[in-house]
Amino acid sequence: MELRHLRYFVAVAKHLSFTAAAESLGVAQPPLSQQIRDLEAEIGTALFERTTRRVALTRAGHDFHIQAIGLLERAAEAVERARAIGAGTAGIINVGLTGSMLAGPLGHAIRDFAQVYPAVDLRIHEMSPDRQIAMLKAGQTDVSFLRAPPQDADLVRVRAWSETVQVVLPRGHRLARGRLRLADLRDERFVFLRMSDSLFAKYLWDCCVEAGFVPTITHQAVEAASLTSLVASGLGIAIIPEYVARLAHADVVYRPLEGPRIRADVFALWSPATAALVCNFVDLVRGGRKTLAD
């Protein structure tokens, strides 16, 4: 049985005339009649009572008419759903990130995306940076947002937004006032992102080394937002992305660094085989710009 058989049957049931049904479908009457006979033979029962004067539905025909209309409606819905997914306006998108990413443009983009694409189910998965890459490659997430991501030929990588850094100091710290350069921090104790799974942490380490010192790290954390609390607890100072610094804390102060700018830019990564849905999302995160590699 094909959808064509159902459409032909519904047309005849509507008009109760093979001639009128054929005209509405734009087909010749003899092939239409043959298609209905084939359908009845496949089902194993008559769907229409035919006389020289009229055509009427049998009891089986009445019930089959209801079911056929439902099947055709569901088939049409399936077609529209497939088209929407192909166009990136419907479906499911799994986003990998660390929670601190939501402090920046990504949080607003998720809200706006839900309004622009209400048929999309956007799911957030918080995880460490190294886990994000593994999940992305395993196809368990569709797109990830990372600072200082690895170069990987298997993944598309674009800059989602630009960001600098801030230094977090306990309130009353001797460096809390005046101009501040990275080299001024050489004698301080640091709290850092966990070096084992964050390329951004390794990048900050390298920046310190280039400034002439090896940072003394007392504690490490998975989330950039946690570093502020560690600083407030007196465990050291920290270098954090500027958007994370906007999450104010009463017991710390935030200071920009002068001199060569340390970057905390965020990149979106996804598989080249990913559907248009991901491209639409990344495009919105980037403020409507084309998702071309930067």
Coordinates of C-alpha atoms in Angstrom, one line a residue:
M1 CA 0.0 0.0 0.0
E2 CA 1.3 3.4 -0.9
L3 CA 0.3 6.9 0.1
R4 CA -1.0 7.3 -3.5
H5 CA -3.7 4.7 -2.7
L6 CA -4.8 6.5 0.4
R7 CA -5.0 9.9 -1.5
Y8 CA -7.1 8.3 -4.2
F9 CA -9.4 6.5 -1.7
V10 CA -10.0 9.7 0.3
A11 CA -10.8 11.6 -2.9
V12 CA -13.4 9.1 -3.9
A13 CA -14.8 8.9 -0.4
K14 CA -15.1 12.7 -0.4
H15 CA -16.9 13.0 -3.8
L16 CA -18.6 9.6 -3.8
S17 CA -18.0 9.8 -7.5
F18 CA -15.1 8.2 -9.4
T19 CA -15.5 10.8 -12.2
A20 CA -15.4 13.8 -9.8
A21 CA -12.5 12.3 -7.8
A22 CA -10.5 11.7 -11.0
E23 CA -11.0 15.3 -12.0
S24 CA -10.0 16.7 -8.6
L25 CA -6.8 14.5 -8.7
G26 CA -6.0 15.3 -12.3
V27 CA -5.9 11.7 -13.3
A28 CA -7.9 9.6 -15.7
Q29 CA -10.9 7.6 -14.3
P30 CA -9.9 4.1 -15.4
P31 CA -6.5 4.1 -13.6
L32 CA -8.2 5.6 -10.5
S33 CA -10.8 2.8 -10.5
Q34 CA -8.0 0.2 -10.9
Q35 CA -6.0 1.7 -8.0
I36 CA -9.1 1.5 -5.7
R37 CA -9.7 -2.2 -6.8
D38 CA -6.0 -2.9 -6.0
L39 CA -6.4 -1.3 -2.6
E40 CA -9.5 -3.3 -1.8
A41 CA -7.7 -6.5 -2.9
E42 CA -4.8 -5.8 -0.7
I43 CA -7.0 -5.1 2.3
G44 CA -9.2 -8.0 1.6
T45 CA -12.6 -6.3 1.8
A46 CA -14.8 -3.9 -0.2
L47 CA -14.5 -0.2 0.7
F48 CA -17.2 1.1 -1.6
E49 CA -20.6 -0.2 -2.7
R50 CA -20.9 0.5 -6.4
T51 CA -24.1 0.6 -8.5
T52 CA -24.9 2.2 -11.8
R53 CA -26.5 5.1 -9.9
R54 CA -24.3 5.7 -6.9
V55 CA -21.1 5.1 -5.0
A56 CA -21.2 4.6 -1.2
L57 CA -18.8 3.7 1.6
T58 CA -19.1 0.3 3.2
R59 CA -18.8 0.0 7.0
A60 CA -15.2 -1.0 6.5
G61 CA -14.9 2.0 4.1
H62 CA -16.2 4.4 6.7
D63 CA -13.7 3.3 9.3
F64 CA -10.8 3.1 6.8
H65 CA -11.7 6.7 5.7
I66 CA -11.1 8.0 9.2
Q67 CA -7.8 6.1 9.5
A68 CA -6.6 7.1 6.0
I69 CA -7.2 10.8 6.7
G70 CA -5.1 10.5 9.9
L71 CA -2.3 8.7 8.1
L72 CA -2.1 11.3 5.4
E73 CA -2.1 14.1 7.9
R74 CA 0.7 12.4 9.9
A75 CA 2.6 11.9 6.6
A76 CA 2.3 15.6 5.8
E77 CA 3.5 16.5 9.3
A78 CA 6.5 14.2 8.9
V79 CA 7.4 15.9 5.6
E80 CA 7.1 19.3 7.1
R81 CA 9.2 18.2 10.1
A82 CA 11.9 16.8 7.9
R83 CA 12.0 20.0 5.8
A84 CA 12.2 22.1 9.0
I85 CA 15.1 20.0 10.4
G86 CA 16.9 20.2 7.0
A87 CA 16.5 24.0 7.1
G88 CA 17.7 24.2 10.7
T89 CA 14.4 25.5 12.1
A90 CA 13.4 22.4 14.1
G91 CA 15.0 19.5 15.9
I92 CA 17.2 18.9 18.9
I93 CA 20.6 20.6 19.5
N94 CA 22.9 19.4 22.3
V95 CA 25.3 22.2 23.5
G96 CA 28.5 21.4 25.4
L97 CA 29.9 24.1 27.6
T98 CA 31.3 25.1 31.0
G99 CA 28.8 27.0 33.2
S100 CA 30.9 30.2 33.1
M101 CA 30.1 30.5 29.4
L102 CA 26.6 31.5 30.3
A103 CA 27.9 34.8 31.9
G104 CA 28.7 36.1 28.4
P105 CA 26.8 36.4 25.1
L106 CA 25.9 32.7 25.0
G107 CA 23.3 33.1 27.8
H108 CA 21.5 35.8 25.9
A109 CA 21.8 33.9 22.6
I110 CA 20.2 30.8 24.1
R111 CA 17.2 32.9 25.2
D112 CA 16.9 34.6 21.8
F113 CA 17.3 31.3 20.0
A114 CA 14.3 29.9 21.8
Q115 CA 12.2 32.8 20.7
V116 CA 13.4 32.7 17.0
Y117 CA 13.3 28.9 16.7
P118 CA 10.5 27.7 19.1
A119 CA 10.4 24.2 17.4
V120 CA 14.0 23.5 18.5
D121 CA 14.7 21.7 21.7
L122 CA 18.1 23.1 22.9
R123 CA 19.7 21.1 25.6
I124 CA 22.7 22.3 27.7
H125 CA 25.4 19.9 28.9
E126 CA 27.9 21.3 31.4
M127 CA 31.3 19.6 31.3
S128 CA 35.0 20.1 31.5
P129 CA 36.8 21.3 28.3
D130 CA 38.5 18.0 27.5
R131 CA 35.2 16.1 28.0
Q132 CA 33.5 18.5 25.6
I133 CA 35.8 17.5 22.8
A134 CA 35.3 13.8 23.5
M135 CA 31.5 14.1 23.6
L136 CA 31.6 16.2 20.4
K137 CA 33.6 13.6 18.5
A138 CA 31.4 10.8 19.8
G139 CA 28.3 12.6 18.4
Q140 CA 26.8 13.0 21.8
T141 CA 26.8 16.8 21.6
D142 CA 26.3 18.9 18.5
V143 CA 28.4 22.0 19.3
S144 CA 30.8 23.1 22.0
F145 CA 32.0 26.5 23.2
L146 CA 35.6 26.6 24.4
R147 CA 38.5 29.1 25.1
A148 CA 41.8 28.1 23.5
P149 CA 40.4 25.0 21.8
P150 CA 42.7 22.5 20.1
Q151 CA 43.3 22.6 16.4
D152 CA 41.5 19.6 15.0
A153 CA 41.0 18.8 11.3
D154 CA 37.8 16.8 12.1
L155 CA 36.0 19.9 13.6
V156 CA 34.9 23.2 12.3
R157 CA 36.2 26.0 14.5
V158 CA 35.0 29.6 14.5
R159 CA 35.4 32.5 16.9
A160 CA 32.0 33.0 18.7
W161 CA 32.9 36.2 20.5
S162 CA 36.0 38.1 21.6
E163 CA 36.9 38.5 25.2
T164 CA 39.9 39.8 27.3
V165 CA 40.7 39.0 30.9
Q166 CA 40.6 40.6 34.4
V167 CA 42.7 40.0 37.5
V168 CA 40.7 39.1 40.6
L169 CA 42.3 40.4 43.9
P170 CA 41.1 40.2 47.4
R171 CA 39.6 43.5 48.5
G172 CA 42.4 45.5 50.2
H173 CA 45.2 43.8 48.3
R174 CA 48.3 45.9 47.8
L175 CA 47.8 45.8 44.0
A176 CA 44.1 46.7 44.1
R177 CA 44.9 50.3 43.1
G178 CA 47.0 51.9 40.3
R179 CA 48.1 50.5 37.0
L180 CA 48.6 46.7 36.8
R181 CA 50.8 44.7 34.4
L182 CA 51.2 40.9 34.3
A183 CA 54.8 41.1 35.5
D184 CA 53.5 42.8 38.6
L185 CA 52.0 39.5 39.7
R186 CA 55.2 37.6 39.8
D187 CA 55.3 37.3 43.6
E188 CA 51.7 36.4 44.0
R189 CA 50.0 33.0 44.7
F190 CA 47.5 32.0 42.0
V191 CA 44.3 30.0 41.8
F192 CA 44.1 28.6 38.3
L193 CA 41.8 26.6 36.1
R194 CA 42.7 22.9 36.2
M195 CA 45.7 22.5 34.0
S196 CA 45.0 18.9 33.1
D197 CA 41.9 19.6 31.1
S198 CA 42.0 23.3 30.1
L199 CA 44.1 24.6 27.2
F200 CA 43.0 28.1 28.3
A201 CA 44.8 27.5 31.7
K202 CA 47.9 26.4 29.8
Y203 CA 47.7 29.5 27.7
L204 CA 47.5 31.7 30.8
W205 CA 50.5 29.8 32.2
D206 CA 52.5 30.5 29.0
C207 CA 51.5 34.2 29.2
C208 CA 53.0 34.4 32.7
V209 CA 56.2 32.7 31.6
E210 CA 56.5 35.2 28.7
A211 CA 56.1 38.0 31.3
G212 CA 59.2 36.6 33.1
F213 CA 57.8 34.4 35.9
V214 CA 56.4 31.0 36.6
P215 CA 53.1 31.3 38.5
T216 CA 52.8 29.7 41.9
I217 CA 49.6 27.8 41.9
T218 CA 47.9 27.0 45.2
H219 CA 44.6 25.6 44.0
Q220 CA 42.9 24.6 40.7
A221 CA 39.3 24.6 39.7
V222 CA 37.2 23.3 36.8
E223 CA 35.0 26.4 36.5
A224 CA 36.2 30.0 36.0
A225 CA 33.4 31.3 38.2
S226 CA 34.8 29.2 41.1
L227 CA 38.1 31.1 41.0
T228 CA 36.5 34.3 42.3
S229 CA 35.2 32.4 45.4
L230 CA 38.7 31.0 46.0
V231 CA 40.2 34.5 45.7
A232 CA 37.6 35.8 48.2
S233 CA 38.7 33.0 50.6
G234 CA 42.3 34.3 50.5
L235 CA 43.8 31.4 48.6
G236 CA 45.4 33.6 46.0
I237 CA 44.7 35.8 43.0
A238 CA 43.3 34.8 39.6
I239 CA 43.1 35.7 36.0
I240 CA 39.6 35.2 34.6
P241 CA 37.6 36.1 31.5
E242 CA 36.1 39.5 31.5
Y243 CA 32.5 38.3 31.3
V244 CA 33.0 36.1 34.3
A245 CA 34.3 39.1 36.1
R246 CA 30.9 40.7 35.7
L247 CA 29.6 38.2 38.3
A248 CA 30.4 40.6 41.1
H249 CA 31.6 39.4 44.5
A250 CA 31.7 41.8 47.6
D251 CA 35.0 40.5 48.9
V252 CA 37.1 41.0 45.7
V253 CA 38.1 43.6 43.2
Y254 CA 38.6 43.2 39.4
R255 CA 41.4 44.9 37.6
P256 CA 42.3 45.0 33.9
L257 CA 45.8 44.3 32.7
E258 CA 47.8 46.8 30.8
G259 CA 50.4 45.9 28.1
P260 CA 50.0 43.0 25.6
R261 CA 46.4 41.9 25.7
I262 CA 45.7 38.4 27.0
R263 CA 42.8 36.9 25.1
A264 CA 39.9 34.9 26.4
D265 CA 38.1 34.5 23.1
V266 CA 35.5 31.8 22.9
F267 CA 35.3 29.5 19.9
A268 CA 32.4 27.3 18.7
L269 CA 33.4 23.8 17.5
W270 CA 31.2 21.3 15.6
S271 CA 31.4 18.5 13.1
P272 CA 31.4 19.4 9.4
A273 CA 28.6 16.8 9.0
T274 CA 26.4 18.7 11.5
A275 CA 22.9 19.9 10.3
A276 CA 22.0 23.4 9.5
L277 CA 20.5 23.8 12.9
V278 CA 23.9 24.1 14.5
C279 CA 25.0 26.7 11.9
N280 CA 21.8 28.7 12.7
F281 CA 22.6 28.6 16.4
V282 CA 26.2 29.6 16.0
D283 CA 25.3 32.4 13.6
L284 CA 22.9 33.8 16.2
V285 CA 25.5 33.6 19.0
R286 CA 27.9 35.5 16.7
G287 CA 25.4 38.2 16.3
G288 CA 24.1 37.2 12.9
R289 CA 27.5 37.0 11.2
K290 CA 28.4 34.3 8.8
T291 CA 30.0 31.3 10.4
L292 CA 33.3 31.5 8.5
A293 CA 36.5 30.4 10.2
D294 CA 38.4 33.4 11.8

